Coordinates of C-alpha atoms in Angstrom, one line a residue:
Chain A
X1 CA -18.6 -7.2 10.2
X2 CA -18.5 -7.8 6.5
X3 CA -17.0 -4.9 4.7
X4 CA -16.2 -4.8 1.0
X5 CA -14.1 -2.4 -0.9
X6 CA -17.2 -1.2 -2.5
X7 CA -18.7 -0.1 0.8
X8 CA -15.4 1.8 1.4
X9 CA -15.9 3.6 -1.9
X10 CA -19.5 4.4 -0.9
X11 CA -18.3 5.7 2.4
X12 CA -15.7 7.9 0.8
X13 CA -18.2 9.4 -1.7
X14 CA -20.6 10.1 1.2
X15 CA -18.1 11.7 3.3
X16 CA -16.8 13.9 0.5
X17 CA -20.4 14.9 -0.3
X18 CA -20.9 15.9 3.3
X19 CA -17.7 18.0 3.3
X20 CA -18.3 19.7 0.2
X21 CA -21.9 20.7 0.3
X22 CA -23.6 19.6 3.5
X23 CA -23.6 20.3 7.2
X24 CA -20.0 21.2 7.2
X25 CA -20.8 24.1 4.9
X26 CA -22.7 25.8 7.8
X27 CA -20.0 25.0 10.1
X28 CA -17.4 26.5 7.7
X29 CA -19.4 29.8 7.4
X30 CA -19.8 30.0 11.1
X31 CA -16.3 29.2 11.9
X32 CA -15.1 31.6 9.2
X33 CA -17.0 34.6 10.8
X34 CA -15.5 33.8 14.2
X35 CA -12.1 33.4 12.9
X36 CA -11.9 36.5 10.7
X37 CA -8.6 37.7 11.8
X38 CA -6.7 34.6 12.5
X39 CA -7.1 32.3 9.6
X40 CA -3.8 33.3 8.1
X41 CA -2.1 31.3 10.7
X42 CA 1.1 33.2 11.0
X43 CA 3.7 31.7 12.9
X44 CA 4.1 27.9 13.3
X45 CA 0.9 27.2 15.2
X46 CA -2.2 27.3 13.0
X47 CA -4.2 25.3 15.5
X48 CA -6.7 22.6 14.9
X49 CA -9.6 24.8 14.1
X50 CA -7.9 26.7 11.4
X51 CA -6.4 23.5 9.9
X52 CA -9.9 22.1 9.8
X53 CA -11.4 25.1 8.2
X54 CA -8.5 25.1 5.6
X55 CA -9.2 21.5 4.9
X56 CA -12.9 22.1 4.4
X57 CA -12.3 25.0 2.1
X58 CA -9.8 23.3 0.0
X59 CA -12.0 20.1 -0.3
X60 CA -14.9 22.3 -1.4
X61 CA -12.7 24.1 -3.9
X62 CA -11.1 21.0 -5.5
X63 CA -13.8 18.5 -5.4
X64 CA -16.9 20.4 -6.5
X65 CA -16.7 19.5 -10.1
X66 CA -15.6 15.8 -9.9
X67 CA -18.1 15.3 -7.2
X68 CA -21.0 16.4 -9.4
X69 CA -19.9 13.9 -12.0
X70 CA -19.4 11.1 -9.6
X71 CA -22.8 11.7 -7.9
X72 CA -24.5 11.7 -11.3
X73 CA -22.9 8.4 -12.2
X74 CA -23.9 6.9 -8.9
X75 CA -27.5 8.0 -9.2
X76 CA -27.7 6.6 -12.7
X77 CA -26.2 3.3 -11.7
X78 CA -28.5 3.0 -8.7
X79 CA -31.5 3.8 -10.9
X80 CA -30.5 1.2 -13.5
X81 CA -29.3 -1.6 -11.3
X82 CA -31.0 -1.1 -7.9
Chain B
X1 CA 23.6 -12.0 -32.3
X2 CA 22.0 -8.7 -31.2
X3 CA 18.8 -7.3 -32.6
X4 CA 18.3 -3.6 -33.1
X5 CA 16.3 -2.2 -30.2
X6 CA 14.0 -0.1 -32.2
X7 CA 10.5 0.1 -33.6
X8 CA 9.3 -1.9 -36.6
X9 CA 10.2 0.8 -39.0
X10 CA 13.8 -0.2 -39.1
X11 CA 13.1 -3.8 -39.6
X12 CA 13.9 -3.3 -43.1
X13 CA 17.5 -2.9 -42.3
X14 CA 17.5 -6.3 -41.1
X15 CA 17.1 -7.5 -44.6
X16 CA 20.8 -7.8 -45.5
X17 CA 21.6 -9.6 -42.3
X18 CA 18.7 -11.9 -42.8
X19 CA 19.7 -12.6 -46.2
X20 CA 23.2 -13.5 -45.2
X21 CA 22.1 -15.8 -42.5
X22 CA 19.2 -17.4 -44.2
X23 CA 18.8 -20.8 -45.7
X24 CA 19.0 -21.4 -49.4
X25 CA 15.3 -21.1 -49.9
X26 CA 15.0 -17.4 -49.7
X27 CA 17.7 -16.6 -52.1
X28 CA 15.2 -16.3 -55.0
X29 CA 12.7 -13.7 -53.7
X30 CA 13.9 -11.8 -50.6
X31 CA 11.6 -8.8 -51.1
X32 CA 8.7 -11.1 -51.4
X33 CA 9.2 -12.3 -47.9
X34 CA 8.5 -8.9 -46.4
X35 CA 5.4 -8.4 -48.4
X36 CA 4.1 -11.8 -47.6
X37 CA 4.7 -11.2 -43.9
X38 CA 2.9 -7.8 -43.8
X39 CA 0.0 -8.9 -46.1
X40 CA -0.4 -12.2 -44.3
X41 CA 0.0 -14.4 -47.5
X42 CA 2.4 -17.2 -47.4
X43 CA 3.0 -17.9 -51.0
X44 CA 6.8 -17.5 -50.9
X45 CA 9.1 -20.3 -50.0
X46 CA 9.5 -18.8 -46.5
X47 CA 5.8 -19.3 -45.9
X48 CA 6.2 -23.0 -45.0
X49 CA 8.8 -22.0 -42.6
X50 CA 7.5 -22.8 -39.1
X51 CA 5.4 -25.7 -40.3
X52 CA 7.9 -27.6 -42.5
X53 CA 10.9 -27.2 -40.2
X54 CA 9.4 -28.5 -37.0
X55 CA 11.8 -27.4 -34.5
X56 CA 15.4 -27.7 -35.5
X57 CA 15.6 -24.8 -38.0
X58 CA 13.3 -22.4 -36.3
X59 CA 16.1 -20.0 -35.4
X60 CA 17.5 -19.9 -38.9
X61 CA 14.2 -19.4 -40.6
X62 CA 14.2 -15.6 -41.6
X63 CA 10.5 -15.1 -41.0
X64 CA 10.6 -16.3 -37.5
X65 CA 13.8 -14.3 -37.0
X66 CA 11.9 -11.3 -38.0
X67 CA 9.1 -12.2 -35.8
X68 CA 11.4 -12.7 -32.8
X69 CA 13.2 -9.4 -33.4
X70 CA 10.0 -7.5 -33.7
X71 CA 8.5 -9.2 -30.6
X72 CA 11.5 -8.5 -28.5
X73 CA 11.6 -4.8 -29.5
X74 CA 7.8 -4.6 -28.8
X75 CA 8.4 -6.3 -25.4
X76 CA 11.1 -4.0 -24.2
X77 CA 9.0 -1.0 -25.3
X78 CA 6.0 -2.2 -23.4
X79 CA 8.1 -2.8 -20.3
X80 CA 9.7 0.7 -20.5
X81 CA 6.3 2.3 -20.8
X82 CA 4.7 0.2 -18.0
X83 CA 7.6 0.9 -15.6
X84 CA 7.4 4.5 -16.2
X85 CA 3.7 4.7 -15.7
X86 CA 3.6 2.4 -12.7
X87 CA 6.3 4.3 -11.0
X88 CA 4.0 7.3 -11.0
X89 CA 1.4 5.6 -8.9
X90 CA 3.2 3.2 -6.8
X91 CA 6.7 4.2 -5.9
X92 CA 8.5 0.9 -6.6
X93 CA 11.9 2.1 -5.7
X94 CA 10.8 3.3 -2.3
X95 CA 8.9 0.0 -1.7
X96 CA 12.1 -1.9 -2.2
X97 CA 13.6 -0.3 0.9
X98 CA 10.8 -1.8 3.0
X99 CA 11.4 -5.3 1.8
X100 CA 15.2 -5.3 2.5
X101 CA 15.0 -7.6 5.4
X102 CA 16.8 -10.8 6.5
X103 CA 16.1 -13.6 8.9
X104 CA 17.8 -12.1 11.9
X105 CA 15.9 -8.8 11.6
X106 CA 12.5 -10.7 11.3
X107 CA 13.3 -12.7 14.3
X108 CA 14.3 -9.7 16.4
X109 CA 11.3 -7.8 15.2
X110 CA 8.8 -10.5 16.0
X111 CA 10.4 -10.9 19.5
X112 CA 10.0 -7.1 19.9
X113 CA 6.4 -7.1 19.0
X114 CA 5.5 -9.7 21.6
X115 CA 8.0 -8.6 24.3
X116 CA 9.0 -5.0 23.9
X117 CA 9.7 -4.3 27.5
X118 CA 13.5 -5.0 27.6
X119 CA 14.5 -3.0 24.5
X120 CA 16.3 0.2 25.4
X121 CA 17.1 2.2 22.2
X122 CA 14.2 2.8 20.0
X123 CA 15.7 5.3 17.7
X124 CA 16.0 4.7 13.9
X125 CA 19.5 5.1 12.7
X126 CA 20.1 7.5 9.8
X127 CA 22.7 7.5 7.2
X128 CA 23.1 10.8 5.5
X129 CA 19.5 11.8 5.8
X130 CA 18.0 8.5 4.8
X131 CA 16.9 5.9 7.2
X132 CA 19.0 2.8 7.3
X133 CA 17.6 -0.3 5.6
X134 CA 15.7 -2.6 8.0
X135 CA 18.4 -5.2 7.5
X136 CA 20.8 -3.2 9.7
X137 CA 18.5 -1.6 12.2
X138 CA 15.8 -3.4 14.2
X139 CA 13.8 -0.1 14.8
X140 CA 13.2 0.6 11.2
X141 CA 9.6 -0.2 9.9
X142 CA 9.4 -2.8 7.2
X143 CA 6.6 -4.1 5.0
X144 CA 7.5 -7.7 4.9
X145 CA 6.2 -8.7 8.4
X146 CA 2.9 -6.9 7.9
X147 CA 2.3 -8.4 4.5
X148 CA 3.1 -11.9 5.7
X149 CA 1.1 -11.4 8.9
X150 CA -1.8 -10.3 6.9
X151 CA -1.9 -13.3 4.6
X152 CA -1.3 -15.6 7.6
X153 CA -4.1 -13.9 9.5
X154 CA -6.6 -14.7 6.6
X155 CA -5.4 -18.3 6.5
X156 CA -5.6 -18.7 10.3
X157 CA -9.1 -17.2 10.0
X158 CA -10.1 -19.7 7.6
X159 CA -8.7 -22.5 9.7
X160 CA -10.5 -21.2 12.7
X161 CA -13.8 -21.0 10.9
X162 CA -13.2 -24.5 9.5
X163 CA -12.9 -26.0 13.0
X164 CA -16.3 -24.7 13.7
X165 CA -17.8 -25.9 10.4
X166 CA -18.5 -22.4 9.3
X167 CA -16.0 -22.4 6.4
X168 CA -16.7 -21.6 2.8
X169 CA -14.4 -20.3 0.2
X170 CA -16.2 -16.9 -0.1
X171 CA -15.5 -16.4 3.7
X172 CA -11.8 -16.0 2.9
X173 CA -12.4 -13.3 0.4
X174 CA -14.8 -11.5 2.9
X175 CA -12.3 -11.6 5.8
X176 CA -9.5 -10.4 3.4
X177 CA -11.6 -7.4 2.1
X178 CA -12.9 -6.7 5.6
X179 CA -9.5 -6.5 7.2
X180 CA -8.0 -4.6 4.3
X181 CA -10.9 -2.0 4.5
X182 CA -10.3 -1.5 8.2
X183 CA -6.6 -1.1 7.6
X184 CA -7.3 1.6 4.9
X185 CA -9.7 3.4 7.2
X186 CA -7.2 3.3 10.1
X187 CA -4.4 4.7 7.9
X188 CA -6.6 7.4 6.5
X189 CA -7.7 8.4 10.0
X190 CA -4.1 8.6 11.3
X191 CA -3.2 10.7 8.2
X192 CA -6.0 13.1 8.8
X193 CA -5.2 13.5 12.5
X194 CA -1.5 14.0 11.8
X195 CA -2.5 16.7 9.3
X196 CA -4.8 18.4 11.7
X197 CA -2.3 18.5 14.6
X198 CA 0.4 19.9 12.2
X199 CA 3.0 17.5 13.2
X200 CA 6.3 17.9 11.2
X201 CA 7.3 14.4 11.0
X202 CA 8.9 12.2 8.4
X203 CA 6.4 9.4 8.6
X204 CA 5.4 8.6 5.2
X205 CA 2.1 6.8 4.2
X206 CA 4.0 3.5 3.7
X207 CA 5.5 3.9 7.2
X208 CA 2.0 4.2 8.6
X209 CA 0.8 1.1 6.7
X210 CA 3.8 -0.7 8.1
X211 CA 3.2 0.3 11.6
X212 CA -0.5 -0.4 11.4
X213 CA 0.1 -3.8 10.0
X214 CA 2.2 -5.0 12.9
X215 CA -0.9 -5.8 14.9
X216 CA -1.7 -8.7 12.7
X217 CA 1.1 -10.6 14.4
X218 CA -0.7 -10.3 17.8
X219 CA -3.9 -11.3 16.3
X220 CA -2.5 -14.4 14.8
X221 CA -0.9 -15.4 18.1
X222 CA -4.2 -14.8 20.0
X223 CA -6.2 -16.9 17.5
X224 CA -3.9 -19.7 17.4
X225 CA -3.7 -19.9 21.2
X226 CA -7.5 -19.7 21.3
X227 CA -7.7 -22.6 18.8
X228 CA -5.5 -24.8 21.1
X229 CA -6.7 -23.7 24.5
X230 CA -10.2 -22.4 24.1
X231 CA -11.7 -18.9 25.1
X232 CA -9.6 -18.5 28.2
X233 CA -6.4 -19.0 26.3
X234 CA -7.6 -16.6 23.6
X235 CA -8.4 -13.8 26.1
X236 CA -5.1 -14.2 27.9
X237 CA -2.9 -14.2 24.9
X238 CA -4.9 -11.3 23.3
X239 CA -4.5 -9.4 26.5
X240 CA -0.7 -9.9 26.5
X241 CA -0.4 -9.1 22.8
X242 CA -2.6 -6.0 23.2
X243 CA -0.4 -4.7 26.0
X244 CA 2.8 -5.3 24.1
X245 CA 1.4 -3.7 20.9
X246 CA 0.4 -0.7 23.0
X247 CA 3.8 -0.2 24.4
X248 CA 5.5 -0.9 21.1
X249 CA 3.4 1.8 19.4
X250 CA 3.9 4.4 22.1
X251 CA 7.6 3.9 22.2
X252 CA 7.9 3.9 18.3
X253 CA 5.6 6.9 17.7
X254 CA 6.9 9.0 20.5
X255 CA 10.2 9.4 18.8
X256 CA 8.6 10.3 15.5
X257 CA 5.7 12.5 16.6
X258 CA 7.0 14.2 19.8
X259 CA 10.6 14.4 18.5
X260 CA 11.6 17.7 19.8
X261 CA 10.4 17.2 23.4
X262 CA 10.3 13.7 24.5
X263 CA 13.3 12.1 22.8
X264 CA 15.4 12.9 25.8
X265 CA 12.7 11.6 28.1
X266 CA 11.4 14.9 29.4
X267 CA 7.7 15.6 29.2
X268 CA 7.4 19.3 28.4
X269 CA 4.0 20.7 29.5
X270 CA 2.8 22.7 26.5
X271 CA -0.5 22.7 24.8
X272 CA 1.2 21.5 21.6
X273 CA 3.0 18.6 23.2
X274 CA 0.0 17.6 25.2
X275 CA -2.1 17.3 22.0
X276 CA 0.6 15.3 20.3
X277 CA 0.9 13.0 23.3
X278 CA -2.9 12.5 23.2
X279 CA -2.6 11.7 19.5
X280 CA 0.2 9.1 20.1
X281 CA -2.0 7.5 22.8
X282 CA -5.1 7.4 20.7
X283 CA -3.2 5.7 17.8
X284 CA -1.7 3.2 20.2
X285 CA -5.1 2.5 21.9
X286 CA -6.8 2.0 18.6
X287 CA -4.6 -1.0 18.0
X288 CA -6.0 -3.3 20.7
X289 CA -9.6 -2.3 19.7
X290 CA -9.0 -3.4 16.2
X291 CA -7.2 -6.5 17.3
X292 CA -10.3 -7.6 19.4
X293 CA -12.7 -6.4 16.8
X294 CA -11.1 -8.4 13.9
X295 CA -10.7 -11.7 15.9
X296 CA -13.5 -12.1 18.4
X297 CA -15.9 -13.6 15.9
X298 CA -13.3 -16.4 15.1
X299 CA -13.2 -18.0 18.5
X300 CA -16.2 -19.7 19.9

C-alpha cells in the first residue's frame, strides 16, 4: 500500500475533525449524561470510558480554533489546486 | 591568537591589535580600512588584499582577519541559537542515551530478537533512577538497531524489487515513506491505548519507537531468505521471526506495563490487570501483522 506523509497529515486532520465536531460530539453528550456522577474519577481508577470522555472534551476545547484555521487553509488549497 | 567572542559591535576594539599585527600597507589609513569594509569600497591599500596576496599572506591581511573574526563570532552565535531551539523539539541529550551501544550489545540483541527463548532475566537495570545505558544492559531499548534495520529494510526491498524487474528509484522513496507512516501510526495507536488504560509506566515515546522498530530485523531476515529460497523459505522464516518477535514483545512489555503484578510471575485476576494483559497481547500481536503486511508484496 502506497502511503505518503501527506496522506498521514490528511488522516490526522480528518480524525481531529471527527473528534472535535462530528459523530463523537453526540457520543460525548450521551456519555456525559450517563456518567454524571462519576466523571471526576476519584481514586486511581478512572476507567476507559471516563478517560475517553476526558480526551474528547479536551480535544474539543484545545483544537477548536486551530482546526477552523487548518480546515479553511485545506479548503482553499483544494479549490485552487484540485 | 584568540578572537573576542562577541557581536560585530566590538569589532572596533580589534583595531589596535590589527594595527600592530598588520603589514606595512595599512599604516597610512587605518580608519579608512573600516569604512571601506562597511561601505563596500576598496579604495584603500587593504582593498587589494585578498587578490594581490594570493595565499601566503591571507592570515596577516587585516581585512581578512576582520572577516574571519566576524565570521567565527557569527558562527558560534548561530550554533548556540540553533542548539537551544532544536533542543526544544528533539531532545538531543536524551537521544544520545539510545545510541550508546557497542558491538557486543548489538550482537546479543540481534540474537535475542531471533531467539528469545533461552533468555532468563528481562529486567532493565537501573542506576539511581535512570536506566543503565544499552552498552551495559542487554535488556535496555536502543535506537541504533531500529534505525539501521529500517534503512536496511528499504535497501533489501529495493533489491527484492530489482530481482523482479519492478525497480525504479521512486519505489525506494515510496517504500520508505510507507514504512515510516505505518511506524508513526503504530506508535500513536500504542500511545493512545496506553493513555486510555491509565498505565503508570516509564515508557517514553522514544522507547516505543525503539520497541516498534525491532520488527524490521525479522522482516529483513524473512525477505532475504525469501530471495534465496523462494516463497516456502519466506513463509517459514517469517513464521519463525513472527513467533520470536511475539515472545520478545510480551516479555519486554510485561515488565513495563504490568509491573506491579506480573513481575514476580504471578497473574493476578483483577479487571485492571486483565485489561493490561490484553493490551500487551494486542501490541505484541500487531507486530507479526505489520511484518507480513510490509513484506508480502516483495516476494513473488
